[in-house]
């Protein structure tokens, strides 16, 4: 007999003791629940176990389960313990409702009800509410909280702190206010019809206000977050809420802890937000969840997908034609450096490659160096020293068995290429998790794990020739020592680069950046006109 329909109730992601379910493995969470903080030695030991693909032993009572969901307030009814699925998310033990715990149609209906209250909040007030919750998210994170987020994302705690501090600059009230005003010169267009600002090109000021315009987001936006970097889902949720679309977020497996924490803050900030925010994790692609996910895609008004090409293709295949898809796929970050113009560029390059453990869409993988081979080899040695220093300050996180396998395969391919080409040279670490490769452009492939390929080119035109092959995956290009090259920037843009910035600004885009060439708020709305 099928289980009865279950309603929704507000749930705030508390941790549950070991009695709540099986213990799938021990991460930092067991220590955190007892109020402790991992020492450097404990972190190193835990990282060593994970690096060998071994799971630390699970001692009964040590590993509480972190809830990987939060629903809007609604009719009472919470799944019993048998209706939960425990699993590991990175090095964190989590649990989430099973697919028969709630119908996707019920969850979407609750969010549509909440959308009515969300839509009634004036835009200026909404910026303050969402921005205050986002500010609290990072301000209130203590060392134990950082350990939890780090365990979930498989980043080291020092790296996690730097990543969240960098992202927080685009989440505060001031940054969000600038974002809204940049994209909507009259933000009241998010509240009601307003006179269109400014005359069309070539017309006199007397021609203004011929029509009124309104920016309206669909009632519910479903978000599929990338699981590689904490904070990706938070940013996506913020954007949708700012344009008054209710949020159902499926965080990636490595972004559960921070996403649920943010949703909890939103629920506590205002009941009008609580009714319009839900987080629900489930294992993407699992046969047990296929029907549930397909029904959710059918019922959602709009879907934002961030992740690998395979993830996006899978969502495309299951979403109906009537569902609007907004896609942010895999990207490769590039740096173009004149070593004589910027003597300190190796430190900026190392940081751009190391932050997020090179998992971000902005992460630098390829450096086009305006130099001859001998100078390039010298520069690679300097870059290797900078990567070593960065690894000391920001250690790499533990690798999953799958990542270790992919890394070994990559190293095998590199070894074969090096054996076949005397033009290739390799600088590598002794267990610190970074590599520098000097070689021809045709040998390049992203390796991850803080791997930086360096390709010497004669001049900016040579750099453009190399990048023409990467046009489909270009996004962020960091420049060092190439000031005053407006024509060069034009050429980069024509190849597909959508963000061209100084190399030291690569890791953390501003709130109003053109995400893959789109305005992050405007891509979520539809415009109406009244004449």
Short mmCIF file of C-alpha atoms in Angstrom, two decimals:
data_model
loop_
_atom_site.label_atom_id
_atom_site.label_comp_id
_atom_site.label_asym_id
_atom_site.label_seq_id
_atom_site.Cartn_x
_atom_site.Cartn_y
_atom_site.Cartn_z
CA UNK A 1 0.00 0.00 0.00
CA UNK A 2 1.43 3.39 -0.90
CA UNK A 3 2.23 5.74 1.98
CA UNK A 4 -0.34 8.43 2.76
CA UNK A 5 0.09 11.90 1.30
CA UNK A 6 2.22 13.93 3.64
CA UNK A 7 1.92 17.62 4.17
CA UNK A 8 4.67 20.08 4.85
CA UNK A 9 5.96 21.57 8.04
CA UNK A 10 8.71 24.05 8.70
CA UNK A 11 11.94 22.30 9.48
CA UNK A 12 15.15 23.99 10.37
CA UNK A 13 17.84 21.47 9.58
CA UNK A 14 18.83 20.48 13.11
CA UNK A 15 21.27 17.66 13.60
CA UNK A 16 19.95 14.35 14.84
CA UNK A 17 21.68 11.89 17.13
CA UNK A 18 22.92 8.48 16.11
CA UNK A 19 19.61 6.92 17.05
CA UNK A 20 17.94 8.80 14.21
CA UNK A 21 19.51 6.56 11.62
CA UNK A 22 22.56 4.57 10.58
CA UNK A 23 25.99 6.12 10.65
CA UNK A 24 27.34 6.26 7.10
CA UNK A 25 30.80 7.43 8.09
CA UNK A 26 32.53 9.97 10.23
CA UNK A 27 33.47 13.43 9.06
CA UNK A 28 34.09 16.56 11.03
CA UNK A 29 30.44 16.54 12.09
CA UNK A 30 30.97 14.08 14.93
CA UNK A 31 33.54 16.34 16.51
CA UNK A 32 31.51 19.46 15.86
CA UNK A 33 28.45 18.11 17.64
CA UNK A 34 30.62 17.84 20.76
CA UNK A 35 31.73 21.45 20.38
CA UNK A 36 35.29 20.66 19.27
CA UNK A 37 37.51 22.01 16.52
CA UNK A 38 39.84 19.85 14.48
CA UNK A 39 43.50 20.40 15.27
CA UNK A 40 45.99 20.70 12.44
CA UNK A 41 47.21 17.18 13.20
CA UNK A 42 43.70 15.75 13.25
CA UNK A 43 42.92 17.48 9.96
CA UNK A 44 46.08 16.04 8.41
CA UNK A 45 45.28 12.52 9.64
CA UNK A 46 41.71 12.73 8.35
CA UNK A 47 42.90 14.12 5.03
CA UNK A 48 45.41 11.25 4.76
CA UNK A 49 42.68 8.64 5.20
CA UNK A 50 40.47 10.27 2.59
CA UNK A 51 43.36 10.72 0.18
CA UNK A 52 43.82 6.95 0.19
CA UNK A 53 40.13 6.42 -0.43
CA UNK A 54 39.58 5.08 3.11
CA UNK A 55 36.72 6.09 5.35
CA UNK A 56 37.48 6.91 8.99
CA UNK A 57 35.84 4.44 11.33
CA UNK A 58 32.40 5.31 12.61
CA UNK A 59 31.98 4.94 16.35
CA UNK A 60 28.42 4.61 17.57
CA UNK A 61 27.03 7.88 18.87
CA UNK A 62 29.73 10.05 17.27
CA UNK A 63 28.19 11.04 13.99
CA UNK A 64 24.87 12.91 14.09
CA UNK A 65 23.06 13.32 10.81
CA UNK A 66 22.69 16.80 9.36
CA UNK A 67 19.30 17.34 7.75
CA UNK A 68 19.63 18.12 4.04
CA UNK A 69 16.27 19.82 3.61
CA UNK A 70 13.99 22.56 4.88
CA UNK A 71 10.40 23.02 3.73
CA UNK A 72 7.97 25.94 3.91
CA UNK A 73 5.46 26.05 6.77
CA UNK A 74 2.33 24.07 6.01
CA UNK A 75 0.07 21.29 7.24
CA UNK A 76 1.65 19.16 9.98
CA UNK A 77 3.37 15.96 9.11
CA UNK A 78 7.02 15.00 8.99
CA UNK A 79 8.34 11.75 7.53
CA UNK A 80 9.06 9.08 10.11
CA UNK A 81 12.60 7.78 10.47
CA UNK A 82 11.89 5.00 7.97
CA UNK A 83 11.13 7.63 5.33
CA UNK A 84 14.61 9.12 5.47
CA UNK A 85 17.67 8.28 3.42
CA UNK A 86 21.02 8.66 5.21
CA UNK A 87 24.13 9.12 3.11
CA UNK A 88 27.54 10.72 2.99
CA UNK A 89 27.95 14.13 1.41
CA UNK A 90 31.66 14.71 1.13
CA UNK A 91 32.88 13.90 4.64
CA UNK A 92 29.58 14.85 6.27
CA UNK A 93 26.80 12.50 7.31
CA UNK A 94 23.40 13.78 6.15
CA UNK A 95 19.87 12.54 5.78
CA UNK A 96 16.99 13.69 3.61
CA UNK A 97 13.38 12.60 3.06
CA UNK A 98 12.80 9.63 0.79
CA UNK A 99 10.95 10.27 -2.50
CA UNK A 100 7.66 9.03 -1.06
CA UNK A 101 7.82 11.45 1.89
CA UNK A 102 6.22 14.30 -0.02
CA UNK A 103 4.81 14.63 -3.50
CA UNK A 104 6.67 17.17 -5.64
CA UNK A 105 3.31 18.68 -6.58
CA UNK A 106 2.60 19.35 -2.89
CA UNK A 107 5.96 21.03 -2.39
CA UNK A 108 5.51 23.22 -5.47
CA UNK A 109 1.96 24.15 -4.44
CA UNK A 110 3.22 25.29 -1.04
CA UNK A 111 5.83 27.48 -2.71
CA UNK A 112 3.27 28.97 -5.09
CA UNK A 113 1.16 29.90 -2.09
CA UNK A 114 4.21 31.51 -0.54
CA UNK A 115 5.00 33.37 -3.74
CA UNK A 116 1.94 35.57 -3.29
CA UNK A 117 3.34 37.00 -0.05
CA UNK A 118 6.86 37.24 -1.49
CA UNK A 119 5.62 39.20 -4.50
CA UNK A 120 3.96 41.75 -2.22
CA UNK A 121 7.24 42.73 -0.52
CA UNK A 122 8.57 46.03 -1.96
CA UNK A 123 11.86 45.55 -3.77
CA UNK A 124 13.80 47.85 -1.45
CA UNK A 125 12.59 45.95 1.61
CA UNK A 126 13.37 42.62 -0.04
CA UNK A 127 16.97 43.69 -0.65
CA UNK A 128 17.33 44.50 3.04
CA UNK A 129 15.73 41.24 4.22
CA UNK A 130 17.70 38.94 1.93
CA UNK A 131 20.93 40.90 2.36
CA UNK A 132 20.67 40.83 6.15
CA UNK A 133 20.20 37.05 6.12
CA UNK A 134 23.17 36.63 3.79
CA UNK A 135 25.33 38.86 5.98
CA UNK A 136 24.37 36.82 9.05
CA UNK A 137 25.27 33.62 7.20
CA UNK A 138 28.98 34.42 7.17
CA UNK A 139 29.23 36.70 10.20
CA UNK A 140 27.84 34.02 12.50
CA UNK A 141 30.05 31.19 11.20
CA UNK A 142 32.37 30.06 13.96
CA UNK A 143 35.25 27.64 13.59
CA UNK A 144 32.99 24.65 14.23
CA UNK A 145 30.60 25.79 11.49
CA UNK A 146 33.50 26.26 9.08
CA UNK A 147 34.60 22.70 9.86
CA UNK A 148 31.14 21.41 8.96
CA UNK A 149 30.99 23.30 5.65
CA UNK A 150 34.55 22.19 4.88
CA UNK A 151 33.76 18.55 5.60
CA UNK A 152 30.73 18.72 3.33
CA UNK A 153 32.64 20.36 0.46
CA UNK A 154 35.88 18.40 0.93
CA UNK A 155 37.83 21.62 1.28
CA UNK A 156 40.32 22.37 4.02
CA UNK A 157 38.95 24.65 6.77
CA UNK A 158 41.40 27.49 5.92
CA UNK A 159 40.32 27.34 2.27
CA UNK A 160 36.66 27.29 3.27
CA UNK A 161 37.04 30.43 5.36
CA UNK A 162 38.77 32.31 2.51
CA UNK A 163 36.16 31.15 -0.02
CA UNK A 164 33.21 32.22 2.12
CA UNK A 165 34.80 35.55 3.04
CA UNK A 166 35.38 36.25 -0.65
CA UNK A 167 31.84 35.31 -1.65
CA UNK A 168 30.33 37.30 1.22
CA UNK A 169 31.45 40.55 -0.39
CA UNK A 170 28.81 40.00 -3.10
CA UNK A 171 26.07 38.97 -0.65
CA UNK A 172 25.83 42.00 1.65
CA UNK A 173 23.02 44.56 1.53
CA UNK A 174 25.10 47.19 -0.26
CA UNK A 175 26.25 44.78 -2.97
CA UNK A 176 22.73 43.47 -3.55
CA UNK A 177 21.32 46.99 -3.71
CA UNK A 178 23.91 47.87 -6.38
CA UNK A 179 23.07 44.68 -8.26
CA UNK A 180 19.35 45.48 -8.37
CA UNK A 181 19.91 49.12 -9.36
CA UNK A 182 22.44 48.16 -12.04
CA UNK A 183 20.02 45.78 -13.72
CA UNK A 184 16.85 47.77 -13.10
CA UNK A 185 17.44 51.55 -13.27
CA UNK A 186 14.05 51.91 -11.62
CA UNK A 187 13.84 48.95 -9.20
CA UNK A 188 10.14 49.64 -8.71
CA UNK A 189 9.68 47.79 -12.02
CA UNK A 190 9.94 44.67 -9.87
CA UNK A 191 6.90 45.88 -7.89
CA UNK A 192 4.58 47.31 -10.54
CA UNK A 193 4.41 48.95 -13.97
CA UNK A 194 6.62 52.05 -14.16
CA UNK A 195 7.47 54.52 -16.89
CA UNK A 196 10.34 53.27 -19.01
CA UNK A 197 13.49 55.21 -18.17
CA UNK A 198 15.46 57.00 -20.86
CA UNK A 199 14.61 57.55 -24.54
CA UNK A 200 15.42 54.93 -27.15
CA UNK A 201 18.68 55.54 -28.98
CA UNK A 202 18.35 58.37 -31.48
CA UNK A 203 15.13 59.79 -30.03
CA UNK A 204 14.69 63.02 -28.12
CA UNK A 205 13.86 63.10 -24.39
CA UNK A 206 10.31 64.06 -25.35
CA UNK A 207 9.86 60.52 -26.64
CA UNK A 208 10.28 58.96 -23.18
CA UNK A 209 7.49 57.37 -21.17
CA UNK A 210 5.64 56.12 -24.23
CA UNK A 211 5.13 52.87 -22.41
CA UNK A 212 5.25 51.44 -18.94
CA UNK A 213 7.28 48.33 -18.19
CA UNK A 214 7.18 45.60 -15.56
CA UNK A 215 9.75 42.93 -14.69
CA UNK A 216 8.10 39.77 -13.38
CA UNK A 217 9.72 36.49 -12.42
CA UNK A 218 7.79 33.20 -12.57
CA UNK A 219 6.27 31.98 -9.29
CA UNK A 220 8.75 29.14 -8.61
CA UNK A 221 12.34 28.69 -9.74
CA UNK A 222 13.98 25.30 -9.25
CA UNK A 223 17.74 25.46 -8.71
CA UNK A 224 20.20 22.64 -9.38
CA UNK A 225 23.42 23.74 -7.69
CA UNK A 226 26.93 22.59 -8.51
CA UNK A 227 28.27 20.47 -5.69
CA UNK A 228 31.88 21.46 -6.04
CA UNK A 229 31.99 24.82 -4.25
CA UNK A 230 30.07 25.96 -1.15
CA UNK A 231 28.03 29.10 -1.75
CA UNK A 232 26.99 28.46 -5.34
CA UNK A 233 23.42 27.60 -4.31
CA UNK A 234 23.27 30.55 -1.92
CA UNK A 235 24.08 32.96 -4.76
CA UNK A 236 21.47 31.35 -7.00
CA UNK A 237 18.81 31.56 -4.27
CA UNK A 238 19.60 35.22 -3.57
CA UNK A 239 19.16 36.13 -7.23
CA UNK A 240 15.76 34.48 -7.52
CA UNK A 241 14.45 36.00 -4.30
CA UNK A 242 15.54 39.49 -5.37
CA UNK A 243 13.26 39.22 -8.41
CA UNK A 244 10.47 37.71 -6.28
CA UNK A 245 10.53 34.11 -7.44
CA UNK A 246 10.00 31.44 -4.79
CA UNK A 247 12.96 29.09 -4.44
CA UNK A 248 13.30 25.33 -4.42
CA UNK A 249 17.01 24.59 -4.22
CA UNK A 250 18.64 21.22 -4.78
CA UNK A 251 22.20 21.88 -3.61
CA UNK A 252 25.04 19.81 -4.91
CA UNK A 253 26.31 17.15 -2.54
CA UNK A 254 29.18 19.40 -1.46
CA UNK A 255 27.03 22.46 -0.79
CA UNK A 256 24.32 21.10 1.50
CA UNK A 257 25.48 22.45 4.86
CA UNK A 258 25.76 26.09 3.82
CA UNK A 259 22.58 26.06 1.70
CA UNK A 260 20.40 24.66 4.48
CA UNK A 261 21.95 27.10 6.96
CA UNK A 262 21.07 30.02 4.66
CA UNK A 263 17.51 28.78 4.16
CA UNK A 264 17.16 28.51 7.92
CA UNK A 265 18.18 32.16 8.28
CA UNK A 266 15.69 33.20 5.60
CA UNK A 267 12.91 31.31 7.38
CA UNK A 268 13.75 33.10 10.60
CA UNK A 269 14.03 36.53 8.98
CA UNK A 270 10.42 36.94 7.87
CA UNK A 271 7.41 34.60 7.48
CA UNK A 272 6.93 35.93 3.95
CA UNK A 273 10.35 34.53 3.07
CA UNK A 274 9.75 31.29 4.97
CA UNK A 275 6.80 30.44 2.76
CA UNK A 276 8.82 31.00 -0.40
CA UNK A 277 12.01 29.06 0.37
CA UNK A 278 12.61 25.31 0.29
CA UNK A 279 15.76 23.21 0.12
CA UNK A 280 15.62 19.52 -0.75
CA UNK A 281 18.65 17.39 -1.51
CA UNK A 282 18.37 14.11 -3.37
CA UNK A 283 20.93 12.05 -5.27
CA UNK A 284 20.73 13.24 -8.85
CA UNK A 285 20.41 10.48 -11.42
CA UNK A 286 19.39 7.82 -8.89
CA UNK A 287 16.73 5.49 -10.39
CA UNK A 288 14.69 5.67 -7.18
CA UNK A 289 14.35 9.43 -7.66
CA UNK A 290 13.86 9.56 -11.43
CA UNK A 291 10.06 9.83 -11.40
CA UNK A 292 10.08 12.36 -8.53
CA UNK A 293 12.59 14.56 -10.31
CA UNK A 294 10.75 14.38 -13.63
CA UNK A 295 7.50 15.46 -11.97
CA UNK A 296 9.32 18.31 -10.27
CA UNK A 297 10.79 19.48 -13.58
CA UNK A 298 7.35 19.32 -15.14
CA UNK A 299 5.79 21.41 -12.40
CA UNK A 300 8.47 24.07 -11.95
CA UNK A 301 8.05 27.35 -13.82
CA UNK A 302 11.77 27.91 -14.39
CA UNK A 303 14.94 25.88 -13.79
CA UNK A 304 18.46 27.15 -13.15
CA UNK A 305 21.15 24.51 -13.65
CA UNK A 306 24.77 24.93 -12.66
CA UNK A 307 27.09 21.99 -13.06
CA UNK A 308 28.87 19.70 -15.43
CA UNK A 309 27.90 19.31 -19.06
CA UNK A 310 26.58 15.83 -18.23
CA UNK A 311 24.32 17.24 -15.51
CA UNK A 312 22.90 19.88 -17.82
CA UNK A 313 22.30 17.40 -20.62
CA UNK A 314 20.48 15.10 -18.19
CA UNK A 315 18.19 17.92 -17.04
CA UNK A 316 17.51 18.95 -20.64
CA UNK A 317 16.47 15.39 -21.46
CA UNK A 318 13.93 15.24 -18.63
CA UNK A 319 12.52 18.77 -18.62
CA UNK A 320 9.47 19.45 -20.82
CA UNK A 321 9.68 22.03 -23.57
CA UNK A 322 7.40 24.33 -21.57
CA UNK A 323 9.91 24.63 -18.72
CA UNK A 324 12.37 27.47 -19.16
CA UNK A 325 15.98 26.36 -18.59
CA UNK A 326 18.81 28.71 -17.60
CA UNK A 327 22.11 26.88 -17.91
CA UNK A 328 25.57 27.58 -16.51
CA UNK A 329 27.83 24.73 -17.67
CA UNK A 330 31.49 23.82 -17.30
CA UNK A 331 34.01 26.60 -17.99
CA UNK A 332 37.79 26.89 -18.23
CA UNK A 333 39.53 29.91 -16.69
CA UNK A 334 42.48 31.42 -18.56
CA UNK A 335 45.20 33.89 -17.61
CA UNK A 336 47.23 35.90 -20.12
CA UNK A 337 50.44 37.21 -18.59
CA UNK A 338 53.32 39.42 -19.70
CA UNK A 339 55.96 38.38 -17.14
CA UNK A 340 58.03 41.50 -17.70
CA UNK A 341 55.07 43.79 -17.09
CA UNK A 342 54.02 42.15 -13.80
CA UNK A 343 56.89 40.58 -11.85
CA UNK A 344 54.53 39.36 -9.09
CA UNK A 345 52.06 37.61 -11.37
CA UNK A 346 53.03 34.13 -10.18
CA UNK A 347 51.44 34.75 -6.77
CA UNK A 348 48.18 35.93 -8.38
CA UNK A 349 48.21 32.96 -10.75
CA UNK A 350 48.77 30.50 -7.91
CA UNK A 351 45.89 31.98 -5.95
CA UNK A 352 43.56 32.00 -8.97
CA UNK A 353 44.31 28.31 -9.56
CA UNK A 354 44.28 27.17 -5.93
CA UNK A 355 41.14 28.86 -4.63
CA UNK A 356 38.15 26.49 -4.57
CA UNK A 357 40.76 23.75 -5.16
CA UNK A 358 40.39 24.70 -8.84
CA UNK A 359 36.74 23.58 -8.95
CA UNK A 360 35.14 26.95 -9.67
CA UNK A 361 33.93 28.11 -13.06
CA UNK A 362 36.33 31.07 -12.69
CA UNK A 363 39.34 28.93 -11.66
CA UNK A 364 42.46 29.40 -13.76
CA UNK A 365 43.67 26.27 -15.59
CA UNK A 366 45.66 27.69 -18.50
CA UNK A 367 48.25 30.48 -18.61
CA UNK A 368 49.28 31.98 -21.94
CA UNK A 369 52.67 33.55 -21.22
CA UNK A 370 54.04 36.25 -23.49
CA UNK A 371 57.60 34.93 -23.44
CA UNK A 372 60.06 32.62 -25.13
CA UNK A 373 60.55 29.07 -23.94
CA UNK A 374 63.58 29.75 -21.71
CA UNK A 375 61.86 32.62 -19.92
CA UNK A 376 58.69 30.53 -19.68
CA UNK A 377 60.62 27.71 -17.98
CA UNK A 378 62.04 30.19 -15.47
CA UNK A 379 58.57 31.59 -14.83
CA UNK A 380 57.14 28.09 -14.31
CA UNK A 381 59.71 27.50 -11.58
CA UNK A 382 58.59 30.72 -9.90
CA UNK A 383 54.96 29.66 -10.24
CA UNK A 384 55.77 26.29 -8.66
CA UNK A 385 57.25 28.10 -5.66
CA UNK A 386 54.13 30.27 -5.39
CA UNK A 387 51.86 27.22 -5.54
CA UNK A 388 53.93 25.57 -2.80
CA UNK A 389 53.55 28.66 -0.60
CA UNK A 390 49.82 28.77 -1.30
CA UNK A 391 49.48 25.09 -0.39
CA UNK A 392 51.00 25.84 3.01
CA UNK A 393 48.57 28.68 3.72
CA UNK A 394 45.55 27.08 2.04
CA UNK A 395 45.95 23.29 2.10
CA UNK A 396 44.11 21.20 -0.44
CA UNK A 397 41.09 19.28 0.74
CA UNK A 398 40.80 15.49 0.71
CA UNK A 399 40.06 13.79 -2.59
CA UNK A 400 37.29 11.29 -3.13
CA UNK A 401 38.19 7.87 -4.59
CA UNK A 402 36.70 8.99 -7.91
CA UNK A 403 38.80 12.14 -7.94
CA UNK A 404 41.92 10.14 -7.09
CA UNK A 405 41.21 7.75 -9.96
CA UNK A 406 40.65 10.61 -12.41
CA UNK A 407 43.86 12.24 -11.21
CA UNK A 408 45.90 9.08 -11.78
CA UNK A 409 44.48 8.72 -15.28
CA UNK A 410 45.31 12.35 -16.01
CA UNK A 411 48.87 11.91 -14.76
CA UNK A 412 49.23 8.85 -16.96
CA UNK A 413 48.15 10.80 -20.04
CA UNK A 414 50.52 13.63 -19.16
CA UNK A 415 53.40 11.18 -18.79
CA UNK A 416 52.68 9.74 -22.22
CA UNK A 417 52.55 13.22 -23.77
CA UNK A 418 55.81 14.20 -22.08
CA UNK A 419 57.50 11.05 -23.35
CA UNK A 420 56.37 11.85 -26.88
CA UNK A 421 57.25 15.55 -26.76
CA UNK A 422 60.56 16.97 -25.52
CA UNK A 423 58.83 20.36 -25.46
CA UNK A 424 56.96 19.41 -22.29
CA UNK A 425 58.28 19.93 -18.75
CA UNK A 426 56.66 19.17 -15.42
CA UNK A 427 56.99 20.67 -11.94
CA UNK A 428 55.09 18.80 -9.25
CA UNK A 429 54.67 18.71 -5.50
CA UNK A 430 55.47 15.96 -3.06
CA UNK A 431 51.98 15.33 -1.75
CA UNK A 432 50.87 18.98 -1.54
CA UNK A 433 48.53 18.64 -4.51
CA UNK A 434 49.69 20.97 -7.27
CA UNK A 435 51.43 20.72 -10.66
CA UNK A 436 52.83 23.05 -13.31
CA UNK A 437 53.13 21.89 -16.91
CA UNK A 438 54.98 23.72 -19.66
CA UNK A 439 54.08 22.58 -23.13
CA UNK A 440 52.39 23.25 -26.46
CA UNK A 441 48.78 24.36 -26.60
CA UNK A 442 47.61 21.22 -28.39
CA UNK A 443 48.58 19.14 -25.33
CA UNK A 444 46.40 21.14 -22.94
CA UNK A 445 43.60 19.54 -20.99
CA UNK A 446 42.20 20.69 -17.64
CA UNK A 447 43.56 18.44 -14.91
CA UNK A 448 42.11 19.89 -11.74
CA UNK A 449 43.88 19.44 -8.44
CA UNK A 450 45.65 22.82 -8.79
CA UNK A 451 47.20 21.93 -12.13
CA UNK A 452 48.37 24.91 -14.19
CA UNK A 453 49.32 24.56 -17.84
CA UNK A 454 51.67 27.22 -19.18
CA UNK A 455 51.87 27.80 -22.93
CA UNK A 456 54.42 30.32 -24.22
CA UNK A 457 53.15 32.61 -26.99
CA UNK A 458 54.99 35.28 -28.93
CA UNK A 459 52.42 38.06 -28.60
CA UNK A 460 48.74 38.77 -27.85
CA UNK A 461 47.78 37.61 -31.33
CA UNK A 462 49.34 34.24 -30.54
CA UNK A 463 47.24 34.05 -27.40
CA UNK A 464 44.09 34.69 -29.43
CA UNK A 465 45.00 31.88 -31.81
CA UNK A 466 45.26 29.43 -28.91
CA UNK A 467 42.00 30.61 -27.36
CA UNK A 468 40.05 30.17 -30.58
CA UNK A 469 40.00 26.42 -29.84
CA UNK A 470 38.59 27.03 -26.35
CA UNK A 471 35.84 29.42 -27.39
CA UNK A 472 32.92 27.16 -26.30
CA UNK A 473 34.18 26.97 -22.70
CA UNK A 474 35.59 30.47 -22.22
CA UNK A 475 34.29 32.71 -19.48
CA UNK A 476 36.84 34.42 -17.21
CA UNK A 477 40.14 35.72 -18.57
CA UNK A 478 42.59 37.26 -16.12
CA UNK A 479 45.12 39.74 -17.49
CA UNK A 480 48.47 40.71 -16.00
CA UNK A 481 50.86 43.19 -17.61
CA UNK A 482 48.58 43.97 -20.56
CA UNK A 483 47.13 47.31 -19.51
CA UNK A 484 45.72 49.56 -22.21
CA UNK A 485 44.89 46.81 -24.68
CA UNK A 486 41.27 47.76 -25.42
CA UNK A 487 41.47 46.19 -28.85
CA UNK A 488 42.74 42.96 -27.31
CA UNK A 489 39.76 42.88 -24.95
CA UNK A 490 37.45 43.31 -27.94
CA UNK A 491 39.04 40.29 -29.58
CA UNK A 492 38.71 38.23 -26.39
CA UNK A 493 35.04 39.11 -26.17
CA UNK A 494 34.48 38.03 -29.76
CA UNK A 495 35.99 34.63 -28.90
CA UNK A 496 33.51 34.11 -26.07
CA UNK A 497 35.18 35.59 -22.99
CA UNK A 498 32.49 37.27 -20.90
CA UNK A 499 34.58 38.44 -17.95
CA UNK A 500 37.94 40.10 -18.56
CA UNK A 501 39.54 41.32 -15.33
CA UNK A 502 42.92 41.88 -13.67
CA UNK A 503 44.40 38.53 -12.68
CA UNK A 504 44.24 39.26 -8.96
CA UNK A 505 40.45 39.78 -9.21
CA UNK A 506 39.72 36.47 -10.93
CA UNK A 507 38.49 34.37 -7.96
CA UNK A 508 35.60 36.50 -6.72
CA UNK A 509 33.31 38.21 -9.25
CA UNK A 510 31.29 41.26 -8.24
CA UNK A 511 27.60 40.74 -7.55
CA UNK A 512 26.65 42.37 -10.87
CA UNK A 513 29.03 40.42 -13.09
CA UNK A 514 27.77 39.05 -16.40
CA UNK A 515 27.46 35.38 -15.47
CA UNK A 516 28.33 33.49 -18.65
CA UNK A 517 27.42 36.64 -20.56
CA UNK A 518 24.01 37.16 -18.97
CA UNK A 519 22.84 39.66 -16.39
CA UNK A 520 22.18 37.47 -13.34
CA UNK A 521 18.82 39.03 -12.42
CA UNK A 522 17.49 39.91 -15.84
CA UNK A 523 17.93 36.36 -17.06
CA UNK A 524 15.36 35.32 -14.43
CA UNK A 525 12.55 37.71 -15.38
CA UNK A 526 10.11 38.31 -18.21
CA UNK A 527 9.15 41.81 -19.25
CA UNK A 528 5.66 43.16 -19.72
CA UNK A 529 4.73 46.43 -21.42
CA UNK A 530 1.75 48.69 -21.01
CA UNK A 531 1.12 51.25 -23.74
#
